[in-house]
Short mmCIF file of C-alpha atoms and ligand atoms in Angstrom, two decimals:
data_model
loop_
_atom_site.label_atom_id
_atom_site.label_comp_id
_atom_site.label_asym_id
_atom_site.label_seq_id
_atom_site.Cartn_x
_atom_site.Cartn_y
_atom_site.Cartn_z
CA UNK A 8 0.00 0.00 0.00
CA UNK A 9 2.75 2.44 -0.83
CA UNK A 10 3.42 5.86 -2.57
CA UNK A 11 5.56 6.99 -5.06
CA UNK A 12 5.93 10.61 -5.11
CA UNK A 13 7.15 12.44 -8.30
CA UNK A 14 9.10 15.95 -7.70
CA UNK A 15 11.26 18.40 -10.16
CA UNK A 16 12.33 21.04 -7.09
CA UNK A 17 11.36 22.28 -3.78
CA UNK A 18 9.59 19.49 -2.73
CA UNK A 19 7.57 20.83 0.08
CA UNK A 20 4.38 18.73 -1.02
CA UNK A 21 6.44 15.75 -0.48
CA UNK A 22 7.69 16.83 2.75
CA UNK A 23 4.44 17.48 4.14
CA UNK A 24 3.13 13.45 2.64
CA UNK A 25 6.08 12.36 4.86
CA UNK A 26 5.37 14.45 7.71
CA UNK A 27 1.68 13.17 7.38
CA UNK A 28 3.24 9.57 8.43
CA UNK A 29 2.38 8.22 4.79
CA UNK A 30 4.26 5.27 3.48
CA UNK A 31 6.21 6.69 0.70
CA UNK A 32 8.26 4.44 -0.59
CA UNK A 33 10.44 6.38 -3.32
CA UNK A 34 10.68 10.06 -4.34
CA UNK A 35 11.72 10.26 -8.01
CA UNK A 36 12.58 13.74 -9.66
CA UNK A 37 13.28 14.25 -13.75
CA UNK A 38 15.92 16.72 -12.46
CA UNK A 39 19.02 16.09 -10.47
CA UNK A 40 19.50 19.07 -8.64
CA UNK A 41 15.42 19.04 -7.03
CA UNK A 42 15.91 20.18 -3.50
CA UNK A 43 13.44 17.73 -2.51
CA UNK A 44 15.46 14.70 -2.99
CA UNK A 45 17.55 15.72 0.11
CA UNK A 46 14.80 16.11 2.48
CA UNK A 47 13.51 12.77 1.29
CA UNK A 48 16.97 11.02 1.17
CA UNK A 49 17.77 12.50 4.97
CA UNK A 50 14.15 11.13 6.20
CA UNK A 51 15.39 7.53 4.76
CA UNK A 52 13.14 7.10 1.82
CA UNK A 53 14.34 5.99 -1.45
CA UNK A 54 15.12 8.16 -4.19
CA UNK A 55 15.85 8.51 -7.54
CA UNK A 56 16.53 10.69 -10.15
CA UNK A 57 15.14 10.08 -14.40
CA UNK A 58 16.50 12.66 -16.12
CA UNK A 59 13.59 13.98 -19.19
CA UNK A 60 16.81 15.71 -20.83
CA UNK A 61 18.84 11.88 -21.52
CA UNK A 62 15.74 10.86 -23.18
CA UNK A 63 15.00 11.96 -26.83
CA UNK A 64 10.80 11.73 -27.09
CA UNK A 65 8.25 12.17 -23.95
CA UNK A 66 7.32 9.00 -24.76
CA UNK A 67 10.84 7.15 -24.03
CA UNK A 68 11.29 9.30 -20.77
CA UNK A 69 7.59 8.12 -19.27
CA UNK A 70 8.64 4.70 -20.36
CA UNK A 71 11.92 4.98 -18.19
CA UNK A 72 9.50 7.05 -15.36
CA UNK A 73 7.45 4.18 -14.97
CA UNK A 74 9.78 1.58 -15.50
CA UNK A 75 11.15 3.13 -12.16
CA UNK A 76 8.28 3.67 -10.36
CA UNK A 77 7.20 0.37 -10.76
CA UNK A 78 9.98 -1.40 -9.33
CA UNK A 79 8.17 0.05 -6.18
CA UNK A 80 4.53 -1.57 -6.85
CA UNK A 81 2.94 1.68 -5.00
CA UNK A 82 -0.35 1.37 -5.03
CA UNK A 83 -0.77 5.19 -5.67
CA UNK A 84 1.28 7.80 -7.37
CA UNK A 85 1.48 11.17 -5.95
CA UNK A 86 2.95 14.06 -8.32
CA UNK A 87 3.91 17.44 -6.39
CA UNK A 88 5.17 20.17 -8.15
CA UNK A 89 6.03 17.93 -10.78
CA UNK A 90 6.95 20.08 -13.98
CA UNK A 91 6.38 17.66 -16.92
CA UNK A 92 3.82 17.08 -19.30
CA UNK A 93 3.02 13.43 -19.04
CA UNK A 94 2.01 11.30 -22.26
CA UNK A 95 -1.40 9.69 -22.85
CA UNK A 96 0.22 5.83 -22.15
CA UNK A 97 1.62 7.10 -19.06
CA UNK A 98 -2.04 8.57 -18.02
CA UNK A 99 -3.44 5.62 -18.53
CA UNK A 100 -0.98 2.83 -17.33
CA UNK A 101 -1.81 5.50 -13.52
CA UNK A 102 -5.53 5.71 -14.43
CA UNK A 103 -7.40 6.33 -11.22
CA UNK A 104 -4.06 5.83 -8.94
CA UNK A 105 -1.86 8.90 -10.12
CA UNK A 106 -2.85 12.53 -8.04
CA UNK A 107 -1.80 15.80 -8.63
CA UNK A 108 -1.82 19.19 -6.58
CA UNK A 109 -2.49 21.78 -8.12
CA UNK A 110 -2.24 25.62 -6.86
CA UNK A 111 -5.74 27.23 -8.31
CA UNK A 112 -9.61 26.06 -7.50
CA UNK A 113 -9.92 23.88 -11.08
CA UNK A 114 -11.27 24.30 -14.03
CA UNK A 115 -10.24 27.88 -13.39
CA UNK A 116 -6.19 28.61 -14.21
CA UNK A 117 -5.09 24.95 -15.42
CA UNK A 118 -1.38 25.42 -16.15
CA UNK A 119 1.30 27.85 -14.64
CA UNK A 120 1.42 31.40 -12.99
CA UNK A 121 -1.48 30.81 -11.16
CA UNK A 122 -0.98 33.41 -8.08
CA UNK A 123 -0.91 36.05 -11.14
CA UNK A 124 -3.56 35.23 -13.06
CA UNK A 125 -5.80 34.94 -10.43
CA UNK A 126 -4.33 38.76 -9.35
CA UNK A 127 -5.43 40.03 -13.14
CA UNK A 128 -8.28 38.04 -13.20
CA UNK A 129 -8.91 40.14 -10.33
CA UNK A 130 -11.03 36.99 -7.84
CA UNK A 131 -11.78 36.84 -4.78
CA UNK A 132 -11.55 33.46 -4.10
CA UNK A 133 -8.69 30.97 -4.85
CA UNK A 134 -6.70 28.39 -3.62
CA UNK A 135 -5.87 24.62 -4.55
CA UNK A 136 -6.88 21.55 -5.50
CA UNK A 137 -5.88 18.31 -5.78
CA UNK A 138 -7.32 15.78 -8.66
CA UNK A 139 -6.68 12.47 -10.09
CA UNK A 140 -4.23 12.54 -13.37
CA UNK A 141 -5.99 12.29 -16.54
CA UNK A 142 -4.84 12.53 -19.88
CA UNK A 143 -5.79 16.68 -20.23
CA UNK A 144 -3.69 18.75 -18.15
CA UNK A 145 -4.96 19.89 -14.79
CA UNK A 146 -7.88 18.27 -15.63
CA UNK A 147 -9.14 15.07 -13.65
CA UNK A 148 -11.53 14.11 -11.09
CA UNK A 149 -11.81 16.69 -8.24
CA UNK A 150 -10.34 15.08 -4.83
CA UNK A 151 -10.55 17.99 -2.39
CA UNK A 152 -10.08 22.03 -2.56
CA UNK A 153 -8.79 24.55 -0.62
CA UNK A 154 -10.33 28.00 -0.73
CA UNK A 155 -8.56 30.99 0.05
CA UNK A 156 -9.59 34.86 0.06
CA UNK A 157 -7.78 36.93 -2.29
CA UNK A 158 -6.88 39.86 -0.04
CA UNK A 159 -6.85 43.72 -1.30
CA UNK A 160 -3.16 44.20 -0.56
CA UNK A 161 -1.95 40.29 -2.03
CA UNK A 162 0.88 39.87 -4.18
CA UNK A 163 1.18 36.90 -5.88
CA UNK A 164 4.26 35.52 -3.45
CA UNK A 165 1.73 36.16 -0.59
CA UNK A 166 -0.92 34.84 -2.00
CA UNK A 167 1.34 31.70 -3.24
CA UNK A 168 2.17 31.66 0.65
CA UNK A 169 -1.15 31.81 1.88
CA UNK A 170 -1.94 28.86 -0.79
CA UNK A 171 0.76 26.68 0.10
CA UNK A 172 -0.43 26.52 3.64
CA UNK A 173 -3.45 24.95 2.61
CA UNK A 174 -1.95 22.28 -0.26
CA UNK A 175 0.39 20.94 3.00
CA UNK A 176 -3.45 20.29 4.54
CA UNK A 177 -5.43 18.82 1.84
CA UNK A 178 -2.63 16.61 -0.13
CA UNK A 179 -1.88 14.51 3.17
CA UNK A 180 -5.53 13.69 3.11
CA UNK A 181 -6.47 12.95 -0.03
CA UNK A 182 -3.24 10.78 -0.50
CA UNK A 183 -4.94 9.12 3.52
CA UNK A 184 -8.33 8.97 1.90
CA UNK A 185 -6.98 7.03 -1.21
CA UNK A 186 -5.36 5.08 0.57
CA UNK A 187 -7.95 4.03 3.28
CA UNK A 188 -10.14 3.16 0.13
CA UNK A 189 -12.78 6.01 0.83
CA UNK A 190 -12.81 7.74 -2.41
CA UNK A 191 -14.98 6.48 -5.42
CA UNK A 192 -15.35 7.98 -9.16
CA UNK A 193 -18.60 7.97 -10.78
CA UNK A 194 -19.04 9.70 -14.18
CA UNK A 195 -15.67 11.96 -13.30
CA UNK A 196 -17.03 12.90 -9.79
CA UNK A 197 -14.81 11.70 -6.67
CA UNK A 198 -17.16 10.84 -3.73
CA UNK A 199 -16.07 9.79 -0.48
CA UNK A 200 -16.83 7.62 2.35
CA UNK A 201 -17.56 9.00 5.03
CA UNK A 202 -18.00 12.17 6.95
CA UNK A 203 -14.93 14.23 6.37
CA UNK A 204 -15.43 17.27 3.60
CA UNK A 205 -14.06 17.76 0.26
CA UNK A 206 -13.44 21.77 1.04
CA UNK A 207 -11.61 23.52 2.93
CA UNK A 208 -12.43 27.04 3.74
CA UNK A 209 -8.90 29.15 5.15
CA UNK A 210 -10.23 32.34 7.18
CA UNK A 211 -6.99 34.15 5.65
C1 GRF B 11 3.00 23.61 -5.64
O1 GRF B 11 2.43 24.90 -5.63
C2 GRF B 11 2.11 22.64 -6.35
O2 GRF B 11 0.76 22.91 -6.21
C3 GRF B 11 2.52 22.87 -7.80
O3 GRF B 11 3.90 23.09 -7.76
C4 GRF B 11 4.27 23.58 -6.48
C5 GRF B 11 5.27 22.62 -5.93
O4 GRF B 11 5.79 23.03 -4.69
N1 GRF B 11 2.10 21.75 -8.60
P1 GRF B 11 6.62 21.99 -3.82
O5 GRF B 11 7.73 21.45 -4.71
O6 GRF B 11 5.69 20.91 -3.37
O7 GRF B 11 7.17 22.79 -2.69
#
């Protein structure tokens, strides 16, 4: 019942599954120099490093990816702040046991710069969520949500803050939730067992 979790820098996702008691079994980064591997190799867990630029296609680096990651037999794959675009075959060899984190409330700002456009979009909500991995980017099955005000003085770094906060709650208990077997997907809607919610509401 293990957890892979993919990383390209910082890595504070990961540190916060680990924190959370979850059994990760490897940390894998497509870059070398990701500051998470440190925290993850000083903690004990596995790592590794598959480096996207030594492979010539997307398709022959997800085919190294997962020949890695599946050395570990985790039952779930966890990506945090991992920066690649990920084939369809890789999708859907992790269909409906790959998550992501993501730092916007989905559909709305898929993609990067986030914090910013959600400045010029001028909202007054945001936040993050975290989704299972389908083949469109940003895309999948809602898990859980953070919401956030937008405050009149933010800057994107404070509001990036502010967001952060909340991913370090809500991707420990998704990851807990898949794990414990409590979520279901029923026509691309995640439902789970139980009494806990599926938002989280930050007063700042
Ligand atoms: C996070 O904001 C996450 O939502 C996004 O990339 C960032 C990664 O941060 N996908 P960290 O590496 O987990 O600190």
């Amino acid at each position: 019942m293990s957890v892979v979790v993919l990383i390209s820098g910082r890595g504070s996702n990961m540190g916060a599954l680990l924190e959370a008691g979850l059994p990760v079994s490897a940390v894998i980064s497509n870059r070398a120099d990701a500051e998470g591997l440190a925290l993850a190799a000083g903690r004990g867990i596995a790592t590794r490093v598959v480096e996207h630029r030594r492979h010539a296609t997307r398709e022959a680096f997800d085919a190294a990816l997962a020949a890695e990651i599946d050395r570990f037999e985790p039952r779930l794959v966890a990506l945090a702040g991992f920066m690649r675009i990920l084939t369809p075959g890789f999708t859907a060899r992790y269909r409906e046991r790959m998550l992501n984190i993501h730092p916007s409330l989905l559909p709305a700002f898929p993609g990067l710069d986030t914090h910013e456009r959600a400045l010029a979009a001028g909202v007054k909500v945001h936040g993050c969520t975290v989704h299972f991995v389908t083949a469109e980017l940003d895309h999948g099955p809602i898990v859980v949500q953070a919401a956030v005000p937008v405050l009149a003085d933010d800057n994107a770094a404070r509001l990036a803050a502010r967001v952060l906060e909340q991913e370090h709650v809500v991707y420990p208990r998704a990851v807990r939730w898949f794990l414990d077997g409590r979520l279901t997907l029923g026509n691309g809607v995640v439902h789970l067992k139980g009494r806990d919610a599926q938002l989280v509401v930050a007063a700042r």
